[in-house]
mmCIF file of C-alpha atoms and ligand atoms in Angstrom:
data_model
loop_
_atom_site.group_PDB
_atom_site.id
_atom_site.type_symbol
_atom_site.label_atom_id
_atom_site.label_comp_id
_atom_site.label_asym_id
_atom_site.label_seq_id
_atom_site.Cartn_x
_atom_site.Cartn_y
_atom_site.Cartn_z
ATOM 1 C CA MET H 1 -112.865 140.307 -39.666
ATOM 2 C CA ASN H 2 -109.475 142.146 -39.878
ATOM 3 C CA TRP H 3 -107.786 140.382 -42.617
ATOM 4 C CA GLU H 4 -104.281 141.473 -42.140
ATOM 5 C CA ARG H 5 -104.421 140.191 -38.513
ATOM 6 C CA GLU H 6 -106.078 136.787 -39.297
ATOM 7 C CA LEU H 7 -103.736 136.092 -41.943
ATOM 8 C CA ALA H 8 -100.755 137.415 -39.767
ATOM 9 C CA ALA H 9 -101.980 134.865 -37.065
ATOM 10 C CA ARG H 10 -102.130 131.723 -39.676
ATOM 11 C CA ALA H 11 -98.639 132.989 -40.803
ATOM 12 C CA GLU H 12 -97.146 132.979 -37.476
ATOM 13 C CA LEU H 13 -98.461 129.335 -36.504
ATOM 14 C CA ILE H 14 -97.197 128.212 -40.139
ATOM 15 C CA ASN H 15 -93.900 129.761 -39.429
ATOM 16 C CA GLU H 16 -93.370 128.084 -36.056
ATOM 17 C CA GLY H 17 -94.207 124.898 -37.849
ATOM 18 C CA LEU H 18 -91.706 125.565 -40.755
ATOM 19 C CA ASP H 19 -89.251 126.265 -38.041
ATOM 20 C CA ARG H 20 -89.775 123.014 -35.895
ATOM 21 C CA TYR H 21 -90.139 120.484 -38.959
ATOM 22 C CA LEU H 22 -86.686 121.708 -41.073
ATOM 23 C CA PRO H 23 -83.493 120.655 -39.750
ATOM 24 C CA PRO H 24 -81.672 123.774 -38.174
ATOM 25 C CA ALA H 25 -79.433 126.112 -40.061
ATOM 26 C CA SER H 26 -76.051 124.494 -38.439
ATOM 27 C CA TYR H 27 -77.460 120.892 -39.488
ATOM 28 C CA TYR H 28 -74.462 119.326 -41.619
ATOM 29 C CA PRO H 29 -73.839 120.552 -44.188
ATOM 30 C CA PRO H 30 -74.750 123.880 -42.953
ATOM 31 C CA ILE H 31 -74.854 125.560 -46.587
ATOM 32 C CA ILE H 32 -77.838 123.695 -47.909
ATOM 33 C CA HIS H 33 -79.614 124.173 -44.618
ATOM 34 C CA GLU H 34 -78.920 128.213 -44.489
ATOM 35 C CA ALA H 35 -80.084 128.496 -47.933
ATOM 36 C CA ILE H 36 -83.274 126.700 -47.455
ATOM 37 C CA ARG H 37 -83.901 128.811 -44.384
ATOM 38 C CA TYR H 38 -82.853 132.333 -46.035
ATOM 39 C CA SER H 39 -85.502 131.902 -48.917
ATOM 40 C CA LEU H 40 -88.229 130.151 -46.873
ATOM 41 C CA PHE H 41 -87.898 132.847 -43.936
ATOM 42 C CA ALA H 42 -87.449 135.782 -46.509
ATOM 43 C CA GLY H 43 -91.213 136.883 -45.661
ATOM 44 C CA GLY H 44 -93.740 135.194 -47.660
ATOM 45 C CA LYS H 45 -97.187 135.827 -46.893
ATOM 46 C CA ARG H 46 -98.093 132.240 -46.229
ATOM 47 C CA LEU H 47 -101.345 132.414 -48.461
ATOM 48 C CA ARG H 48 -101.297 128.765 -49.596
ATOM 49 C CA GLY H 49 -100.601 127.288 -46.097
ATOM 50 C CA ALA H 50 -103.226 129.680 -44.770
ATOM 51 C CA LEU H 51 -105.920 128.393 -46.856
ATOM 52 C CA THR H 52 -105.152 125.103 -45.917
ATOM 53 C CA LEU H 53 -106.106 125.759 -42.679
ATOM 54 C CA ALA H 54 -108.743 127.709 -43.409
ATOM 55 C CA ALA H 55 -110.428 125.209 -45.746
ATOM 56 C CA ALA H 56 -110.292 122.852 -42.750
ATOM 57 C CA GLU H 57 -111.637 125.550 -40.314
ATOM 58 C CA ALA H 58 -114.664 126.058 -42.661
ATOM 59 C CA LEU H 59 -115.454 122.612 -41.867
ATOM 60 C CA GLY H 60 -114.962 122.955 -38.108
ATOM 61 C CA MET H 61 -111.443 121.360 -37.689
ATOM 62 C CA LYS H 62 -108.741 122.724 -35.568
ATOM 63 C CA GLN H 63 -106.029 124.457 -37.136
ATOM 64 C CA THR H 64 -102.923 122.694 -35.338
ATOM 65 C CA CYS H 65 -103.641 119.099 -36.271
ATOM 66 C CA ILE H 66 -103.075 119.784 -40.059
ATOM 67 C CA LEU H 67 -100.188 122.174 -39.612
ATOM 68 C CA PRO H 68 -97.619 119.654 -41.197
ATOM 69 C CA ALA H 69 -99.838 119.977 -44.310
ATOM 70 C CA ALA H 70 -99.946 123.702 -44.236
ATOM 71 C CA CYS H 71 -96.088 123.715 -43.904
ATOM 72 C CA ALA H 72 -95.704 121.451 -46.944
ATOM 73 C CA LEU H 73 -97.491 123.339 -49.069
ATOM 74 C CA GLU H 74 -95.512 126.333 -48.313
ATOM 75 C CA MET H 75 -92.098 124.241 -48.762
ATOM 76 C CA ILE H 76 -93.348 123.256 -52.316
ATOM 77 C CA HIS H 77 -94.192 127.239 -53.216
ATOM 78 C CA SER H 78 -90.817 128.314 -51.650
ATOM 79 C CA TYR H 79 -88.932 125.540 -53.788
ATOM 80 C CA SER H 80 -90.738 126.812 -56.921
ATOM 81 C CA LEU H 81 -89.766 130.610 -56.296
ATOM 82 C CA ILE H 82 -86.145 129.464 -56.128
ATOM 83 C CA HIS H 83 -86.205 127.386 -59.197
ATOM 84 C CA ASP H 84 -88.151 130.031 -60.990
ATOM 85 C CA ASP H 85 -85.829 132.952 -60.147
ATOM 86 C CA LEU H 86 -82.637 130.721 -61.145
ATOM 87 C CA PRO H 87 -80.928 132.182 -64.684
ATOM 88 C CA ALA H 88 -82.317 129.301 -66.606
ATOM 89 C CA MET H 89 -85.581 130.162 -65.832
ATOM 90 C CA ASP H 90 -86.893 133.843 -64.934
ATOM 91 C CA ASP H 91 -83.441 134.877 -63.748
ATOM 92 C CA ASP H 92 -84.494 137.044 -61.152
ATOM 93 C CA ASP H 93 -82.198 138.964 -58.701
ATOM 94 C CA TYR H 94 -84.878 140.287 -56.149
ATOM 95 C CA ARG H 95 -87.578 137.932 -54.139
ATOM 96 C CA ARG H 96 -89.113 138.341 -51.198
ATOM 97 C CA GLY H 97 -87.717 141.821 -50.697
ATOM 98 C CA LYS H 98 -83.967 139.801 -50.814
ATOM 99 C CA PRO H 99 -81.364 138.743 -53.241
ATOM 100 C CA THR H 100 -82.490 135.532 -54.662
ATOM 101 C CA CYS H 101 -81.243 132.188 -53.460
ATOM 102 C CA HIS H 102 -78.733 131.557 -56.323
ATOM 103 C CA LEU H 103 -77.176 135.279 -56.178
ATOM 104 C CA VAL H 104 -76.390 134.562 -52.476
ATOM 105 C CA PHE H 105 -75.593 130.839 -52.360
ATOM 106 C CA GLY H 106 -74.566 129.961 -55.789
ATOM 107 C CA GLU H 107 -76.572 128.276 -58.584
ATOM 108 C CA ALA H 108 -75.674 124.652 -57.402
ATOM 109 C CA THR H 109 -76.945 125.298 -53.795
ATOM 110 C CA ALA H 110 -80.034 127.276 -54.878
ATOM 111 C CA ILE H 111 -80.942 124.232 -57.027
ATOM 112 C CA LEU H 112 -80.061 121.821 -54.306
ATOM 113 C CA ALA H 113 -81.958 123.979 -51.680
ATOM 114 C CA GLY H 114 -85.294 124.168 -53.876
ATOM 115 C CA ASP H 115 -85.059 119.891 -54.303
ATOM 116 C CA ALA H 116 -84.417 119.770 -50.590
ATOM 117 C CA LEU H 117 -87.630 121.687 -50.094
ATOM 118 C CA LEU H 118 -89.589 119.648 -52.464
ATOM 119 C CA THR H 119 -88.659 116.310 -50.829
ATOM 120 C CA LEU H 120 -88.988 117.922 -47.384
ATOM 121 C CA ALA H 121 -92.483 118.766 -48.083
ATOM 122 C CA PHE H 122 -93.202 115.224 -48.574
ATOM 123 C CA ALA H 123 -91.524 114.180 -45.090
ATOM 124 C CA THR H 124 -93.660 116.771 -43.751
ATOM 125 C CA LEU H 125 -96.600 115.410 -45.081
ATOM 126 C CA CYS H 126 -95.746 112.127 -43.574
ATOM 127 C CA ARG H 127 -96.084 113.694 -40.036
ATOM 128 C CA LEU H 128 -99.925 113.626 -40.360
ATOM 129 C CA LYS H 129 -99.231 110.311 -38.900
ATOM 130 C CA GLU H 130 -98.422 111.976 -35.689
ATOM 131 C CA GLU H 131 -101.817 113.919 -35.533
ATOM 132 C CA ALA H 132 -103.608 110.559 -35.641
ATOM 133 C CA PHE H 133 -105.222 110.860 -39.357
ATOM 134 C CA GLN H 134 -106.116 107.349 -41.052
ATOM 135 C CA PRO H 135 -102.684 106.228 -43.592
ATOM 136 C CA GLU H 136 -105.500 105.958 -46.099
ATOM 137 C CA LEU H 137 -106.268 109.331 -45.810
ATOM 138 C CA ILE H 138 -102.515 110.479 -45.518
ATOM 139 C CA VAL H 139 -101.788 108.553 -48.584
ATOM 140 C CA GLN H 140 -104.835 110.238 -50.332
ATOM 141 C CA VAL H 141 -103.065 113.684 -49.158
ATOM 142 C CA ILE H 142 -99.708 112.894 -50.213
ATOM 143 C CA GLU H 143 -101.178 112.066 -53.784
ATOM 144 C CA GLU H 144 -103.215 115.159 -53.975
ATOM 145 C CA VAL H 145 -100.009 117.238 -53.630
ATOM 146 C CA ALA H 146 -97.472 115.186 -55.452
ATOM 147 C CA VAL H 147 -100.173 115.571 -58.767
ATOM 148 C CA ALA H 148 -100.325 119.168 -58.030
ATOM 149 C CA ALA H 149 -96.656 119.679 -57.975
ATOM 150 C CA GLY H 150 -96.004 117.482 -61.057
ATOM 151 C CA THR H 151 -96.309 117.478 -64.743
ATOM 152 C CA LYS H 152 -100.089 117.891 -64.618
ATOM 153 C CA GLY H 153 -99.718 121.018 -62.194
ATOM 154 C CA LEU H 154 -97.108 123.183 -61.371
ATOM 155 C CA ILE H 155 -94.399 121.996 -63.675
ATOM 156 C CA GLY H 156 -96.938 121.686 -66.546
ATOM 157 C CA GLY H 157 -97.639 125.172 -66.317
ATOM 158 C CA GLN H 158 -94.004 126.553 -65.864
ATOM 159 C CA VAL H 159 -93.037 124.837 -69.051
ATOM 160 C CA VAL H 160 -95.882 126.134 -71.072
ATOM 161 C CA ASP H 161 -95.026 129.499 -69.305
ATOM 162 C CA LEU H 162 -91.393 129.377 -70.812
ATOM 163 C CA GLU H 163 -92.273 128.018 -74.242
ATOM 164 C CA SER H 164 -94.919 130.883 -74.566
ATOM 165 C CA GLU H 165 -92.062 133.566 -73.849
ATOM 166 C CA GLY H 166 -92.336 136.055 -77.231
ATOM 167 C CA ARG H 167 -95.370 134.618 -78.511
ATOM 168 C CA THR H 168 -98.886 135.604 -78.648
ATOM 169 C CA PRO H 169 -100.796 133.004 -76.722
ATOM 170 C CA THR H 170 -104.515 132.173 -77.077
ATOM 171 C CA PRO H 171 -106.884 132.578 -74.444
ATOM 172 C CA ASP H 172 -107.095 128.963 -73.671
ATOM 173 C CA LEU H 173 -103.434 128.786 -73.665
ATOM 174 C CA LEU H 174 -102.999 131.581 -71.172
ATOM 175 C CA GLU H 175 -105.618 130.085 -68.994
ATOM 176 C CA TYR H 176 -103.827 126.545 -68.633
ATOM 177 C CA ILE H 177 -100.595 128.677 -67.820
ATOM 178 C CA HIS H 178 -102.323 130.187 -64.861
ATOM 179 C CA LEU H 179 -104.295 127.243 -63.592
ATOM 180 C CA HIS H 180 -101.273 125.020 -63.630
ATOM 181 C CA LYS H 181 -98.547 127.158 -62.831
ATOM 182 C CA THR H 182 -100.511 128.842 -59.901
ATOM 183 C CA GLY H 183 -103.764 127.475 -59.647
ATOM 184 C CA ALA H 184 -102.409 123.999 -59.116
ATOM 185 C CA LEU H 185 -100.841 124.629 -55.821
ATOM 186 C CA PHE H 186 -103.821 126.761 -54.335
ATOM 187 C CA ARG H 187 -106.081 124.002 -55.384
ATOM 188 C CA ALA H 188 -104.131 121.547 -53.921
ATOM 189 C CA ALA H 189 -103.972 123.490 -50.534
ATOM 190 C CA VAL H 190 -107.514 123.844 -50.072
ATOM 191 C CA ARG H 191 -108.181 120.323 -51.050
ATOM 192 C CA VAL H 192 -105.740 119.120 -48.448
ATOM 193 C CA GLY H 193 -107.436 121.229 -45.577
ATOM 194 C CA ALA H 194 -110.809 119.840 -46.673
ATOM 195 C CA LEU H 195 -109.952 116.248 -47.320
ATOM 196 C CA LEU H 196 -107.997 116.297 -43.827
ATOM 197 C CA ALA H 197 -111.380 117.727 -42.352
ATOM 198 C CA GLN H 198 -113.543 115.029 -44.023
ATOM 199 C CA ALA H 199 -115.101 117.041 -46.016
ATOM 200 C CA ASP H 200 -118.368 115.447 -47.768
ATOM 201 C CA GLU H 201 -118.583 115.563 -51.499
ATOM 202 C CA GLN H 202 -120.666 118.533 -52.039
ATOM 203 C CA ALA H 203 -118.099 120.615 -49.732
ATOM 204 C CA LEU H 204 -115.144 119.324 -51.209
ATOM 205 C CA SER H 205 -116.395 120.104 -54.742
ATOM 206 C CA ALA H 206 -117.461 123.750 -53.620
ATOM 207 C CA LEU H 207 -114.165 124.166 -52.173
ATOM 208 C CA THR H 208 -112.415 122.813 -55.002
ATOM 209 C CA GLU H 209 -114.200 125.506 -57.224
ATOM 210 C CA TYR H 210 -113.491 128.193 -54.729
ATOM 211 C CA ALA H 211 -109.930 127.178 -54.985
ATOM 212 C CA VAL H 212 -109.725 127.205 -58.952
ATOM 213 C CA ALA H 213 -111.488 130.902 -58.976
ATOM 214 C CA PHE H 214 -109.341 131.811 -56.419
ATOM 215 C CA GLY H 215 -106.054 130.628 -58.053
ATOM 216 C CA LEU H 216 -106.886 132.446 -61.272
ATOM 217 C CA ALA H 217 -107.814 135.514 -59.595
ATOM 218 C CA PHE H 218 -104.405 135.414 -58.301
ATOM 219 C CA GLN H 219 -102.279 134.930 -61.056
ATOM 220 C CA ILE H 220 -104.212 137.524 -62.994
ATOM 221 C CA THR H 221 -103.756 140.165 -59.980
ATOM 222 C CA ASP H 222 -100.061 139.048 -60.145
ATOM 223 C CA ASP H 223 -100.252 139.844 -63.844
ATOM 224 C CA LEU H 224 -101.652 143.303 -62.675
ATOM 225 C CA LEU H 225 -99.205 144.175 -60.100
ATOM 226 C CA ASP H 226 -96.126 143.166 -62.419
ATOM 227 C CA LEU H 227 -97.343 146.059 -64.699
ATOM 228 C CA THR H 228 -98.853 148.393 -61.899
ATOM 229 C CA GLY H 229 -97.271 147.669 -58.526
ATOM 230 C CA ASN H 230 -94.336 148.953 -56.259
ATOM 231 C CA LYS H 231 -91.174 146.996 -56.685
ATOM 232 C CA VAL H 232 -90.457 147.532 -52.790
ATOM 233 C CA LEU H 233 -94.050 146.650 -51.527
ATOM 234 C CA MET H 234 -93.897 143.770 -53.873
ATOM 235 C CA GLY H 235 -90.335 142.543 -52.730
ATOM 236 C CA LYS H 236 -89.727 141.653 -56.228
ATOM 237 C CA ALA H 237 -88.603 143.534 -59.816
ATOM 238 C CA ALA H 238 -91.784 144.993 -61.269
ATOM 239 C CA LYS H 239 -92.501 145.001 -65.252
ATOM 240 C CA ARG H 240 -90.670 141.919 -65.756
ATOM 241 C CA ASP H 241 -93.227 140.237 -67.631
ATOM 242 C CA LEU H 242 -93.156 143.145 -70.303
ATOM 243 C CA ALA H 243 -89.322 142.913 -70.887
ATOM 244 C CA LYS H 244 -89.658 138.624 -71.165
ATOM 245 C CA GLN H 245 -92.476 139.209 -73.299
ATOM 246 C CA LYS H 246 -94.515 136.825 -70.819
ATOM 247 C CA ALA H 247 -97.945 135.473 -71.416
ATOM 248 C CA THR H 248 -99.954 137.295 -69.479
ATOM 249 C CA TYR H 249 -103.780 138.888 -68.788
ATOM 250 C CA PRO H 250 -102.830 142.281 -69.623
ATOM 251 C CA ALA H 251 -100.995 141.410 -72.907
ATOM 252 C CA LEU H 252 -103.709 139.557 -74.382
ATOM 253 C CA PHE H 253 -106.714 141.738 -73.056
ATOM 254 C CA GLY H 254 -105.608 145.162 -71.799
ATOM 255 C CA LEU H 255 -105.505 146.418 -68.342
ATOM 256 C CA GLU H 256 -109.439 147.097 -67.627
ATOM 257 C CA ARG H 257 -110.510 143.960 -69.190
ATOM 258 C CA THR H 258 -108.187 142.284 -66.836
ATOM 259 C CA ARG H 259 -109.248 143.960 -63.869
ATOM 260 C CA GLU H 260 -113.155 142.914 -64.783
ATOM 261 C CA LEU H 261 -111.598 139.136 -65.211
ATOM 262 C CA ALA H 262 -110.000 139.086 -61.898
ATOM 263 C CA ALA H 263 -113.208 140.773 -60.281
ATOM 264 C CA LEU H 264 -115.389 138.065 -62.088
ATOM 265 C CA GLN H 265 -113.230 135.303 -60.675
ATOM 266 C CA VAL H 266 -113.626 136.489 -57.230
ATOM 267 C CA ARG H 267 -117.368 136.472 -57.599
ATOM 268 C CA LYS H 268 -117.172 133.047 -58.520
ATOM 269 C CA ALA H 269 -114.974 132.222 -55.605
ATOM 270 C CA LEU H 270 -117.563 133.770 -53.248
ATOM 271 C CA GLN H 271 -120.431 132.197 -54.948
ATOM 272 C CA ARG H 272 -118.871 128.930 -54.265
ATOM 273 C CA LEU H 273 -118.725 129.589 -50.395
ATOM 274 C CA GLU H 274 -122.585 130.324 -50.503
ATOM 275 C CA ILE H 275 -123.294 126.759 -48.852
ATOM 276 C CA PHE H 276 -120.670 127.498 -45.895
ATOM 277 C CA ASP H 277 -121.374 129.188 -42.404
ATOM 278 C CA ALA H 278 -119.579 132.021 -40.715
ATOM 279 C CA ARG H 279 -116.398 129.449 -40.443
ATOM 280 C CA ALA H 280 -115.604 130.333 -43.993
ATOM 281 C CA GLU H 281 -115.065 133.768 -43.473
ATOM 282 C CA PHE H 282 -111.578 133.773 -43.729
ATOM 283 C CA LEU H 283 -111.502 132.199 -47.363
ATOM 284 C CA ARG H 284 -114.225 135.039 -48.366
ATOM 285 C CA GLU H 285 -111.994 137.389 -46.987
ATOM 286 C CA ALA H 286 -108.736 135.986 -48.948
ATOM 287 C CA ALA H 287 -110.757 136.299 -51.910
ATOM 288 C CA ARG H 288 -111.751 139.802 -51.573
ATOM 289 C CA TYR H 289 -108.122 140.529 -50.483
ATOM 290 C CA LEU H 290 -107.103 139.761 -54.034
ATOM 291 C CA LEU H 291 -108.678 142.871 -55.878
ATOM 292 C CA TYR H 292 -106.948 145.327 -53.504
ATOM 293 C CA ARG H 293 -103.725 143.492 -52.593
ATOM 294 C CA ILE H 294 -100.419 145.521 -53.174
ATOM 295 C CA SER H 295 -98.078 142.583 -52.774
HETATM 296 C C1 GRG E 301 -89.059 121.832 -61.428
HETATM 297 C C2 GRG E 301 -86.695 123.113 -62.057
HETATM 298 C C3 GRG E 301 -88.025 123.064 -61.827
HETATM 299 C C4 GRG E 301 -88.561 124.370 -61.417
HETATM 300 C C5 GRG E 301 -90.054 124.658 -61.168
HETATM 301 C C6 GRG E 301 -93.111 125.258 -61.167
HETATM 302 C C7 GRG E 301 -91.672 126.226 -61.181
HETATM 303 C C8 GRG E 301 -90.299 125.921 -61.023
HETATM 304 C C9 GRG E 301 -92.301 127.379 -60.839
HETATM 305 C C10 GRG E 301 -93.457 127.607 -60.367
HETATM 306 C C11 GRG E 301 -94.234 129.049 -61.185
HETATM 307 C C12 GRG E 301 -94.511 130.160 -60.347
HETATM 308 C C13 GRG E 301 -93.209 130.787 -59.674
HETATM 309 C C14 GRG E 301 -95.437 130.910 -60.263
HETATM 310 C C15 GRG E 301 -95.768 132.025 -59.889
HETATM 311 C C16 GRG E 301 -96.743 131.873 -58.807
HETATM 312 C C17 GRG E 301 -96.591 133.425 -57.909
HETATM 313 C C18 GRG E 301 -97.347 134.405 -58.429
HETATM 314 C C19 GRG E 301 -95.708 133.320 -57.035
HETATM 315 C C20 GRG E 301 -95.863 134.556 -56.110
HETATM 316 O O1 GRG E 301 -96.703 133.970 -54.899
HETATM 317 P P1 GRG E 301 -96.733 134.872 -53.470
HETATM 318 O O2 GRG E 301 -97.390 136.360 -53.757
HETATM 319 O O3 GRG E 301 -95.452 134.955 -52.717
HETATM 320 O O4 GRG E 301 -97.847 134.432 -52.736
HETATM 321 P P2 GRG E 301 -94.969 134.849 -51.517
HETATM 322 O O5 GRG E 301 -93.399 135.426 -51.404
HETATM 323 O O6 GRG E 301 -96.078 135.943 -50.640
HETATM 324 O O7 GRG E 301 -95.022 133.404 -50.557
#
């Protein structure tokens, strides 16, 4: 499988969906719609949405009918990046290769653009009804995403991450941060695809464990990239974690052990896919890609 080509195909589908589900940039009041589109279409990899599509594919479901779910996950991810970059949080100037939303549109509009993306995500999930999914299943999916975006997921992780700046966390606390701040959305992305494709208990549990290992490996490699990556390729500033004394794997374990821990999680993710056939190949490649990604 040509991973880059396969990811690009899924990203294109997701970008078309996002364009369709969002109000046009000219929609009144245009400033907020311009800000939303500026950040959302600044060039994200669309990994979370692609994993939603891929989890359903692994179970034999067509990509197009679950597109609203894939797009909703990407909206929430973009909201989290806009807010994460704000002066009150990580205070970053550069994201997806461009100046951050608040630098271009001002802080108030950036906060509102994030809020708007979060609410639009749930409006978009409701569009699954146009694809004839059962209302009970749609409610289950909405709950899955809401919990992942809330204090038991993304926000919980972000709070502990901010609290831990300048301190040396225990390995357990570090794992909590990574599993929640980053892992919760990957977990929801995969589970939503699996739920919509009517996964049985065994498949859902294997895919959930895959997603948890994937999320952890993703953030461990993100920590590594922050230290060793190229600012232009990453589209964001490097060595920010060091400057902010962030709780990271390399800070706690050193580079070599951190690389081993990333490889361990990738192996774990691949093992969980052993019960699936060739239709899970995209999920397998996605996990392998984490060990050589440069952005
Ligand atoms: C509720 C006020 C408020 C803020 C929420 C939850 C939150 C702020 C931020 C989430 C924390 C966060 C940004 C985690 C980092 C995850 C991460 C490594 C993101 C980068 O993901 P990529 O590389 O990005 O997939 P692209 O740009 O490719 O989409």
